[in-house]
CSV table of C-alpha atoms in Angstrom, one decimal:
chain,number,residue,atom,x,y,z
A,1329,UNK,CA,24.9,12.0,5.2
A,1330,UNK,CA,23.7,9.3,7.2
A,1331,UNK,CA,20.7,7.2,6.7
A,1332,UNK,CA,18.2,9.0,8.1
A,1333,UNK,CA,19.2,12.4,6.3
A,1334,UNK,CA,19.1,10.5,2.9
A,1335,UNK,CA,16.0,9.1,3.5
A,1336,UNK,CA,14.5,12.4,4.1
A,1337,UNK,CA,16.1,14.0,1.4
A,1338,UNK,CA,14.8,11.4,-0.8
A,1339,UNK,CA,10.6,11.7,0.1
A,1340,UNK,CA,11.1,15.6,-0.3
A,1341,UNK,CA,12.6,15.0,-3.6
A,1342,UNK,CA,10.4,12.7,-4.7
A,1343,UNK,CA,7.0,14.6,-3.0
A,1344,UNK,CA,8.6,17.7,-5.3
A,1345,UNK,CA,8.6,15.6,-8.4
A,1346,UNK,CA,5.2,14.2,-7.9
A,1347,UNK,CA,3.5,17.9,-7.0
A,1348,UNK,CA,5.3,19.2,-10.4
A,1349,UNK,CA,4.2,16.0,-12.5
A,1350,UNK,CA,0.5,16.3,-11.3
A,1351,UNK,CA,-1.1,19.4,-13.1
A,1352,UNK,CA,0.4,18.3,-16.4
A,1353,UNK,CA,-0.8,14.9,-16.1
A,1354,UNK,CA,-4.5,16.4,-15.6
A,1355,UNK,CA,-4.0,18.7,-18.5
A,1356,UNK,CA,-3.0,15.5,-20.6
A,1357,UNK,CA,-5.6,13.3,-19.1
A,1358,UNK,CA,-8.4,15.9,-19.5
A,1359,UNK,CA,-6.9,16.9,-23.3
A,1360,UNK,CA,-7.3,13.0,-24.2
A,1361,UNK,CA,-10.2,12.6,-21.8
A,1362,UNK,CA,-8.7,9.3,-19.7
A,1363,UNK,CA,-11.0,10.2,-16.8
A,1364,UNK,CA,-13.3,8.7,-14.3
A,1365,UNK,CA,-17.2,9.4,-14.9
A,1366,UNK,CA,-19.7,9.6,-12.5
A,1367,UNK,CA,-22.4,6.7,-11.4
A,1368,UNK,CA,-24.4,6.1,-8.5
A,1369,UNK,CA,-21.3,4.3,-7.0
A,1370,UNK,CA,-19.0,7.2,-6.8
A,1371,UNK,CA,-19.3,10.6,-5.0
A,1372,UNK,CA,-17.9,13.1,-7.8
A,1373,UNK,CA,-19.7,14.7,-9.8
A,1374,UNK,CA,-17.6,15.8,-12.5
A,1375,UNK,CA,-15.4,13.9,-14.8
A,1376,UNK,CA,-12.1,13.7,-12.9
A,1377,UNK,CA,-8.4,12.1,-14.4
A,1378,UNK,CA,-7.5,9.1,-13.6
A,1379,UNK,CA,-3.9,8.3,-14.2
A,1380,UNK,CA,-2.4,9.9,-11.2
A,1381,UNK,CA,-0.6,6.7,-10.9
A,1382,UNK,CA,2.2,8.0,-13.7
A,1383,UNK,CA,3.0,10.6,-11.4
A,1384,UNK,CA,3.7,8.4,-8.4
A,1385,UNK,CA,5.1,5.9,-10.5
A,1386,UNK,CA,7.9,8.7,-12.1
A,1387,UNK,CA,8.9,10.3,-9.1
A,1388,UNK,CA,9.5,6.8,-7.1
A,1389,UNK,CA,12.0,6.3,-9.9
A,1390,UNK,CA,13.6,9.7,-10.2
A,1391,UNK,CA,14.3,9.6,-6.9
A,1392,UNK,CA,15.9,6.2,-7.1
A,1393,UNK,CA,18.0,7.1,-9.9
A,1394,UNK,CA,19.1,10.4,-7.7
A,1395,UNK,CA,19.9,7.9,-4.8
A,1396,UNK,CA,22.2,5.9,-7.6
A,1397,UNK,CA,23.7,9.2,-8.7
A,1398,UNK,CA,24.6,10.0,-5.3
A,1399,UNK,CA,26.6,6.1,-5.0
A,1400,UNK,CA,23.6,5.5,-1.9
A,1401,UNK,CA,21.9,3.1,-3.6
A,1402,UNK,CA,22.9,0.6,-6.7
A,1403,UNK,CA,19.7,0.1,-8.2
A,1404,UNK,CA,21.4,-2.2,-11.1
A,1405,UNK,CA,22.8,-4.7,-8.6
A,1406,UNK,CA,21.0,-5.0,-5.9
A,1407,UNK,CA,19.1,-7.5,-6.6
A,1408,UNK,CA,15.9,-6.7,-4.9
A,1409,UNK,CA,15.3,-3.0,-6.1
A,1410,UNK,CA,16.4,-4.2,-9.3
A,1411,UNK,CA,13.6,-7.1,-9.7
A,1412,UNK,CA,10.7,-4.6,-7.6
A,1413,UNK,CA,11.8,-1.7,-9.9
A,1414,UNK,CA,11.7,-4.4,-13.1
A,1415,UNK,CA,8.6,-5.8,-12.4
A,1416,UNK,CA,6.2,-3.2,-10.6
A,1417,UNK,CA,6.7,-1.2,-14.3
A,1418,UNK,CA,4.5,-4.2,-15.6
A,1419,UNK,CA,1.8,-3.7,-12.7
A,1420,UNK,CA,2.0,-0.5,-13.6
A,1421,UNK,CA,1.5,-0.9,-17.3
A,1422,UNK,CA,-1.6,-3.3,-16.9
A,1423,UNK,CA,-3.3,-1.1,-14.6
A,1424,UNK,CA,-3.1,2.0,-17.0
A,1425,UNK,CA,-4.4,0.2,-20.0
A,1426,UNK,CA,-7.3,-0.5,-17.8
A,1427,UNK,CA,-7.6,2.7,-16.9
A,1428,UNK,CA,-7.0,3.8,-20.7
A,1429,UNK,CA,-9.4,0.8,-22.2
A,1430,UNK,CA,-10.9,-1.0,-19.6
A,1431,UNK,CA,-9.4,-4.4,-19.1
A,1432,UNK,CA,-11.7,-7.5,-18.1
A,1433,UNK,CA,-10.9,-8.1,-14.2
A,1434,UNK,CA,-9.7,-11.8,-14.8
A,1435,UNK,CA,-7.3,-10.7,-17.6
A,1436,UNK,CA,-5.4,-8.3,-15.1
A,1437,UNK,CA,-5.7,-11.0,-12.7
A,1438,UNK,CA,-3.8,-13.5,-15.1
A,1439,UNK,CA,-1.0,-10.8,-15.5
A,1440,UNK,CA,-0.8,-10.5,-11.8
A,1441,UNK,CA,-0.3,-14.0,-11.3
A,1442,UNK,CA,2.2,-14.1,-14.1
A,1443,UNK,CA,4.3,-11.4,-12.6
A,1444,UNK,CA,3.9,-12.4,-9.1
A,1445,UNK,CA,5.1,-16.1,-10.2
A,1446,UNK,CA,8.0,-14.6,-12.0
A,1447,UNK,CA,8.8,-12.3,-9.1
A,1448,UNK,CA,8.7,-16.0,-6.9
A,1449,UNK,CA,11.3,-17.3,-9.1
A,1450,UNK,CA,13.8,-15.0,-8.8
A,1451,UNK,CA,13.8,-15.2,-5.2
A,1452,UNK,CA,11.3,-13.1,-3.3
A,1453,UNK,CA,9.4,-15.8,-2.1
A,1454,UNK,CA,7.6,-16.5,1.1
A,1455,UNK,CA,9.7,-19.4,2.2
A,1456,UNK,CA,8.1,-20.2,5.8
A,1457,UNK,CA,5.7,-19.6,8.7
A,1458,UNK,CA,7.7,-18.9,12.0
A,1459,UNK,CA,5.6,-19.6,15.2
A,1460,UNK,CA,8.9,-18.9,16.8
A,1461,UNK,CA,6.8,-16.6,19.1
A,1462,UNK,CA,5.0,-19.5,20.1
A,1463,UNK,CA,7.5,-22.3,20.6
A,1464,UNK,CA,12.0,-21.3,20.0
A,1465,UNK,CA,11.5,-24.3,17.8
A,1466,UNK,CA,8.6,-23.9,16.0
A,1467,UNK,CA,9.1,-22.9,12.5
A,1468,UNK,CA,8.0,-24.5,9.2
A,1469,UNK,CA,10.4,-24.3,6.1
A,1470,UNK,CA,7.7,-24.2,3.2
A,1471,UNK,CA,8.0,-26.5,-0.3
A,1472,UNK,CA,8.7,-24.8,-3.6
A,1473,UNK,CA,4.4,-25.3,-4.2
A,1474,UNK,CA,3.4,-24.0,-1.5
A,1475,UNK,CA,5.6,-21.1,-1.1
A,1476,UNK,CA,4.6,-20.9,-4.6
A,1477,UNK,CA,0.7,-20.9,-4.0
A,1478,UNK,CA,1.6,-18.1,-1.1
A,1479,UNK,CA,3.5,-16.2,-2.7
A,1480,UNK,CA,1.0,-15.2,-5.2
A,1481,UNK,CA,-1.9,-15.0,-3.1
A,1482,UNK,CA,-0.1,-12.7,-1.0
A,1483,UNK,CA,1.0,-10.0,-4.2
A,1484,UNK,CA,-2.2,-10.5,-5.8
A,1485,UNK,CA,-4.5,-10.2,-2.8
A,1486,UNK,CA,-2.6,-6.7,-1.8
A,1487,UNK,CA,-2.6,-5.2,-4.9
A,1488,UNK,CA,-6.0,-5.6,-5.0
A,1489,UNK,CA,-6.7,-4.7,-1.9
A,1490,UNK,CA,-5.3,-1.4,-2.4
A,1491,UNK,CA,-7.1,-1.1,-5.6
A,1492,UNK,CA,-10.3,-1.7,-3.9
A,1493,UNK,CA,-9.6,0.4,-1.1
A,1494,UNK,CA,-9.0,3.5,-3.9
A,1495,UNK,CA,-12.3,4.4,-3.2
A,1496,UNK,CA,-12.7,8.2,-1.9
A,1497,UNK,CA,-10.4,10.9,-2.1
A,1498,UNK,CA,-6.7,10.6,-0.7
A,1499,UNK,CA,-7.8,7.1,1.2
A,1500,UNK,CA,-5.4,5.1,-0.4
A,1501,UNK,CA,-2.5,7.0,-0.7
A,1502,UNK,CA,-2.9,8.5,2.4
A,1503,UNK,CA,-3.0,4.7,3.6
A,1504,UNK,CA,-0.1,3.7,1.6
A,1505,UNK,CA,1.8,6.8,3.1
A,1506,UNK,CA,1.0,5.6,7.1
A,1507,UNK,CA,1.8,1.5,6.1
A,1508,UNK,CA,5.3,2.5,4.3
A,1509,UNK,CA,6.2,4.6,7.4
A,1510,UNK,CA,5.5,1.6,9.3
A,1511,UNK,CA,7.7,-0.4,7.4
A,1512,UNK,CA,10.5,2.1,7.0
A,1513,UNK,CA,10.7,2.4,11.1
A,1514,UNK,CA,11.6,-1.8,10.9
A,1515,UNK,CA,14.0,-0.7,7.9
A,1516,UNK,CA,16.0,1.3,10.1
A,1517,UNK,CA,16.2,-0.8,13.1
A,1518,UNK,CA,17.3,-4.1,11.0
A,1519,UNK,CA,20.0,-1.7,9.1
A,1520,UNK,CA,17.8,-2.2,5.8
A,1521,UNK,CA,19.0,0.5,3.9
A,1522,UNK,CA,17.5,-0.1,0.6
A,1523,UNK,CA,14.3,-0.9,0.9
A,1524,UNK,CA,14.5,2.4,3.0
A,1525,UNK,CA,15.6,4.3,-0.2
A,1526,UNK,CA,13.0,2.9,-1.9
A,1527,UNK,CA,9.6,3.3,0.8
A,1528,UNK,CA,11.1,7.2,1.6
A,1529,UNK,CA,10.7,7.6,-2.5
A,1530,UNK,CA,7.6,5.9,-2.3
A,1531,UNK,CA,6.2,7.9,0.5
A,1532,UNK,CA,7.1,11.3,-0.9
A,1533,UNK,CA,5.6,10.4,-4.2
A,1534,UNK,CA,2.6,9.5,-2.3
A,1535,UNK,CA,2.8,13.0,-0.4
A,1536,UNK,CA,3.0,14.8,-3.7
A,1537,UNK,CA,0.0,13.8,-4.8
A,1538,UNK,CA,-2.2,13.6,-2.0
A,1539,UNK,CA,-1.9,17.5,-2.5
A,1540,UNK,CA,-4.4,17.1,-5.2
A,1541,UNK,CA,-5.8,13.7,-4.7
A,1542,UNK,CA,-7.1,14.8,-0.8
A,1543,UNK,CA,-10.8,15.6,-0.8
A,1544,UNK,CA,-11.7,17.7,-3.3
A,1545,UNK,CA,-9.5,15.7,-5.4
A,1546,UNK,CA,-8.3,16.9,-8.8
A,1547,UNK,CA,-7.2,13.8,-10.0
A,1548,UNK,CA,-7.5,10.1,-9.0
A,1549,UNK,CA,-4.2,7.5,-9.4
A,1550,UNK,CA,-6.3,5.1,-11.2
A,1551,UNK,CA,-5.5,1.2,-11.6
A,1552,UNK,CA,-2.2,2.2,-12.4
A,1553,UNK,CA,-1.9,3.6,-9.2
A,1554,UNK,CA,-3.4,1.6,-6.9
A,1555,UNK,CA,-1.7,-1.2,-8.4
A,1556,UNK,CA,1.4,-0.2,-8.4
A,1557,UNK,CA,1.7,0.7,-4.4
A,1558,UNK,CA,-0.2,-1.9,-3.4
A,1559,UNK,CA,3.0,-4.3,-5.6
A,1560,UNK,CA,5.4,-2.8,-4.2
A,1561,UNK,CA,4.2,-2.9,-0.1
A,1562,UNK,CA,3.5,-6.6,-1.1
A,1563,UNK,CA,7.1,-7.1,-2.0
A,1564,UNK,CA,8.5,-5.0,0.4
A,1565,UNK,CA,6.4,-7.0,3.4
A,1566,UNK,CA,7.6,-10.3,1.9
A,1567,UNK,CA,11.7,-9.1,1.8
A,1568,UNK,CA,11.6,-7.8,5.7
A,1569,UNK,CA,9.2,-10.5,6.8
A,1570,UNK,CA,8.6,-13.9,5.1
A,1571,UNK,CA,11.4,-14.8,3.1
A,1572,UNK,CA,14.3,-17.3,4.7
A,1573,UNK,CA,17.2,-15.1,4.2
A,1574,UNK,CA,15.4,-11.3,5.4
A,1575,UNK,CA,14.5,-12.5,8.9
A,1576,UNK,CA,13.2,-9.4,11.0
A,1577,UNK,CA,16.0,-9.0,13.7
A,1578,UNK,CA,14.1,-8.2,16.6
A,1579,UNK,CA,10.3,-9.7,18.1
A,1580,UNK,CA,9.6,-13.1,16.6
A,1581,UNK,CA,6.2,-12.4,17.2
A,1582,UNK,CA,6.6,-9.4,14.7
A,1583,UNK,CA,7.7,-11.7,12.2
A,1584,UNK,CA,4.2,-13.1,11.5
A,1585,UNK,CA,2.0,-10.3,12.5
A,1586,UNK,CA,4.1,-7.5,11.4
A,1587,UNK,CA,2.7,-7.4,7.6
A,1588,UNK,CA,-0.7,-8.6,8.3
A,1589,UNK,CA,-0.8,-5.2,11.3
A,1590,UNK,CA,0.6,-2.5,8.6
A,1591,UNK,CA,-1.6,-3.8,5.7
A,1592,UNK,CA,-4.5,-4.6,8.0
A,1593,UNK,CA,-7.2,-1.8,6.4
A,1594,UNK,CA,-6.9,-2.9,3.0
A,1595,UNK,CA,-6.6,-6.3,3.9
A,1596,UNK,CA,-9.7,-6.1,5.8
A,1597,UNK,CA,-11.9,-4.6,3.7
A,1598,UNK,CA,-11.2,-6.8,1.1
A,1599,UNK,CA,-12.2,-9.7,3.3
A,1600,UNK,CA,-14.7,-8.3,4.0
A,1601,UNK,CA,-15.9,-7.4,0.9
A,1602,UNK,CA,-15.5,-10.8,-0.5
A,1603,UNK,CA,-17.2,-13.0,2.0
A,1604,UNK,CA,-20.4,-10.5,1.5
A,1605,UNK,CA,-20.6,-10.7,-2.3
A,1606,UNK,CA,-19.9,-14.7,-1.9
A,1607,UNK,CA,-22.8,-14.6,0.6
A,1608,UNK,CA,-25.0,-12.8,-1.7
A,1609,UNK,CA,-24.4,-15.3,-4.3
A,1610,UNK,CA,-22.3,-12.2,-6.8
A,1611,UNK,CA,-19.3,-12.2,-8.2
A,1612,UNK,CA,-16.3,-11.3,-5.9
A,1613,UNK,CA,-14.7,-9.0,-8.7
A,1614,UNK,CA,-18.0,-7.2,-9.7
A,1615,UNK,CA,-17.9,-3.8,-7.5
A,1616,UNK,CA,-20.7,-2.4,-4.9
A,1617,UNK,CA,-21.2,-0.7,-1.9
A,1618,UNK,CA,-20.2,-2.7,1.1
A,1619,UNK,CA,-16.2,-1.7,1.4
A,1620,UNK,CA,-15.6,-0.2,5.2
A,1621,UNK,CA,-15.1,3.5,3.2
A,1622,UNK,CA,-18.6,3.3,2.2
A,1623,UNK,CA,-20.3,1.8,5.4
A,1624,UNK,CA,-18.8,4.7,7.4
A,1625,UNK,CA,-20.4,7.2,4.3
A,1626,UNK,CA,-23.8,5.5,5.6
A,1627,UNK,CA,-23.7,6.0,9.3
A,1628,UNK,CA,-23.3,9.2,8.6
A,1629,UNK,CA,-19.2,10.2,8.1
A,1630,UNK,CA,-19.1,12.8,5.8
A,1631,UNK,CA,-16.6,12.0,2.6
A,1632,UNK,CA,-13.4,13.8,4.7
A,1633,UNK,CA,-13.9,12.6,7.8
A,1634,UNK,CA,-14.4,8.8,6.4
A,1635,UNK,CA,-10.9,9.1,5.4
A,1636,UNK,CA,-9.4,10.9,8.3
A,1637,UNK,CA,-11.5,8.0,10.5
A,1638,UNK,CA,-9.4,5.5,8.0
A,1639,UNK,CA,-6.2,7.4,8.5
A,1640,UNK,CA,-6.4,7.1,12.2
A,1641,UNK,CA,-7.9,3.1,12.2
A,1642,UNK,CA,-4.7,2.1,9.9
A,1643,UNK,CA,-2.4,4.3,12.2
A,1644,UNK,CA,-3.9,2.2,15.3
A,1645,UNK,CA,-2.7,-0.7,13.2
A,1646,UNK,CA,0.6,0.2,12.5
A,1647,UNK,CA,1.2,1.1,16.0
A,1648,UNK,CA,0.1,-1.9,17.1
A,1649,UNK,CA,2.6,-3.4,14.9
A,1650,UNK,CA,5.8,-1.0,16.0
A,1651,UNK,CA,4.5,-1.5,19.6
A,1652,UNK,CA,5.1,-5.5,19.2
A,1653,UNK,CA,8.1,-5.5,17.3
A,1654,UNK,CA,9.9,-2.2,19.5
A,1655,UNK,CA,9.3,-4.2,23.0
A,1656,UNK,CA,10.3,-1.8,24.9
A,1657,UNK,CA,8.6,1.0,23.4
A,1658,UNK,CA,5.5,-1.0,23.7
A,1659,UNK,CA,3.3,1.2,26.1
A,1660,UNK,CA,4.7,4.9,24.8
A,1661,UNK,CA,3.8,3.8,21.4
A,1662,UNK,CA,0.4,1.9,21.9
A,1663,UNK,CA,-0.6,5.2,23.7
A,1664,UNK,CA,-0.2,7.3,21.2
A,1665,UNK,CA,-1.2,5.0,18.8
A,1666,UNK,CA,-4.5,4.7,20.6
A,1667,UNK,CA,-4.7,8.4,21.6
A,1668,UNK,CA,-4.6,9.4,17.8
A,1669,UNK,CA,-7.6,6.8,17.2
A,1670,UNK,CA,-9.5,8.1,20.1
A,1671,UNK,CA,-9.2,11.9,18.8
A,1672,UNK,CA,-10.5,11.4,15.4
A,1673,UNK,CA,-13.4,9.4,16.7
A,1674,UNK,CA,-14.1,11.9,19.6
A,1675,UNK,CA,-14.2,14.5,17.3
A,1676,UNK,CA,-16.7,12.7,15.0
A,1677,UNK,CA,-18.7,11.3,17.5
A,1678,UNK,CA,-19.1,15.3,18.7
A,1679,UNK,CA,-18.4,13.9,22.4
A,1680,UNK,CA,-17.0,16.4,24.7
A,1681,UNK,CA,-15.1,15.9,27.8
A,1682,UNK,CA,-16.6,18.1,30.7
């Protein structure tokens, strides 16, 4: 099999696993009543569980282990897997005890530095800015602080991100599903086999459960969840883009935009988010109403269509990003990228062409 066949193999094993995992982790989570209650914030109206995250978390390393079963993958030594695989099972843990007990937001964002400091030190590390795109010369090799500083920023900032971007039904992991793709396409081209192994698991797990988690959802993926993807894109961004020894082999300019372009929703909203509660003189960790997800709710976006319009925004990123790093696919793929945008919005905006 080559690497395409194995990768494709691997998201419909791992979307199976997920989809038969999900219905007993709702009849677990309802039985021991780890669920998500209704406020004025939130649009369900029923008490709905919120540890879908075990599920995605499972069949990512089923599948993985199938892959080492099948000699594609060794998940033991390479070194990479082996540390993401090691470490996102902590992300994991901390975001289901606060979705189990409720954890105080600056507690989980200790353990997130921890980890993310730990994960620096064994190597995947943001270890400089390349402006190559600017100027053939133009690169800066970062010191141990600053790559450091970075480094953590970057993993915290995106696991949050997705974890505040987990907001209406299917948004995130439909998200996480369009960004991995994204990254798997750069994967194949820079012979990345891998951390293709390992986004195909990642994008049929996600798959799985958006078959319950898509509006009406049955069941949320909680902290542990949200956390969890949004860990392992982080790390996954950092090994094709920013570290010394994973250059992209292909646009320079990719090499700086490339992660900012597939994370660019969550990212965004985050931002966004931030610099309004600083504004309003609250607490950047104490939620509200002003993420994108919600603004579209008030203009009038019903609760499907919200996500759909995100699903389409995100794509127009991530087509943007394949466009610049795929030079000479750059106007086929920024047309469709665009096209697919257009649709959805069309389509809201009840415009007809005459």
């Amino acid at each position: 099999m080559n690497l395409i066949s194995k990768y494709i193999f691997l998201v419909v094993i791992s979307g199976l696993v997920s989809s038969i995992l999900v219905p007993y982790i709702i009849k677990f989570g309802s039985k021991y009543k780890i669920v998500d209650i209704p406020n004025n914030r939130k649009k369900h109206t029923v008490p709905i569980v919120r540890i879908g995250g075990i599920a995605i978390f499972a069949s990512i390393t089923i599948s993985l282990l199938i892959a080492y079963f099948f000699n594609w993958l060794d998940i033991f030594q390479n070194t990479f897997i082996c540390l993401l695989l090691s470490t996102s099972f902590l992300v994991f843990l901390i975001g289901l005890f606060d979705d189990i007990f409720t954890i105080s937001p600056f507690i989980r964002l200790i353990f997130q530095i921890i980890i993310s400091s730990f994960v620096w030190a064994k190597g995947i590390r943001i270890d400089l800015i390349d402006f190559t795109w600017v100027n053939n010369d133009l690169y800066f090799l970062l010191p141990n602080a600053l790559s450091l500083i970075l480094t953590v920023f970057w993993i915290s900032a995106i696991i949050n991100a997705f974890n505040w971007l987990d907001g209406l039904d299917g948004l995130a992991a439909g998200t996480c599903i369009l960004s991995a793709f994204g990254f798997s396409l750069i994967c194949f081209s820079t012979n990345q086999g891998s951390d293709s192994y390992l986004l195909a698991a990642l994008i049929g797990s996600c798959i799985g459960f958006l078959n319950y988690n898509f509006y009406k959802a049955k069941i949320y993926m909680g902290d542990c969840g949200s956390y969890f993807i949004g860990f392992c894109l982080s790390l996954i961004a950092i090994h094709t883009s920013y570290s010394e020894e994973t250059l992209i082999q292909g646009s320079e300019l990719a090499n700086f935009f490339l992660p900012f372009l597939f994370l660019m929703l969550p990212i965004a909203d985050m931002v966004f988010v931030i610099f309004i509660r600083i504004y309003n003189k609250k607490s950047p960790f104490l939620p509200d109403r002003n993420h994108f997800h919600h603004r579209l709710l008030n203009i009038g976006f019903d609760h499907k269509n919200s996500v759909i319009f995100s699903y389409a925004l995100n794509q127009l990123f991530v087509g943007m990003a394949l466009a610049i790093h795929f030079e000479k696919y750059i106007f086929p793929i920024s047309i469709t990228s665009i096209l697919i945008f257009s649709t959805f919005l069309l389509k809201k905006c009840d415009i007809r062409v005459r």
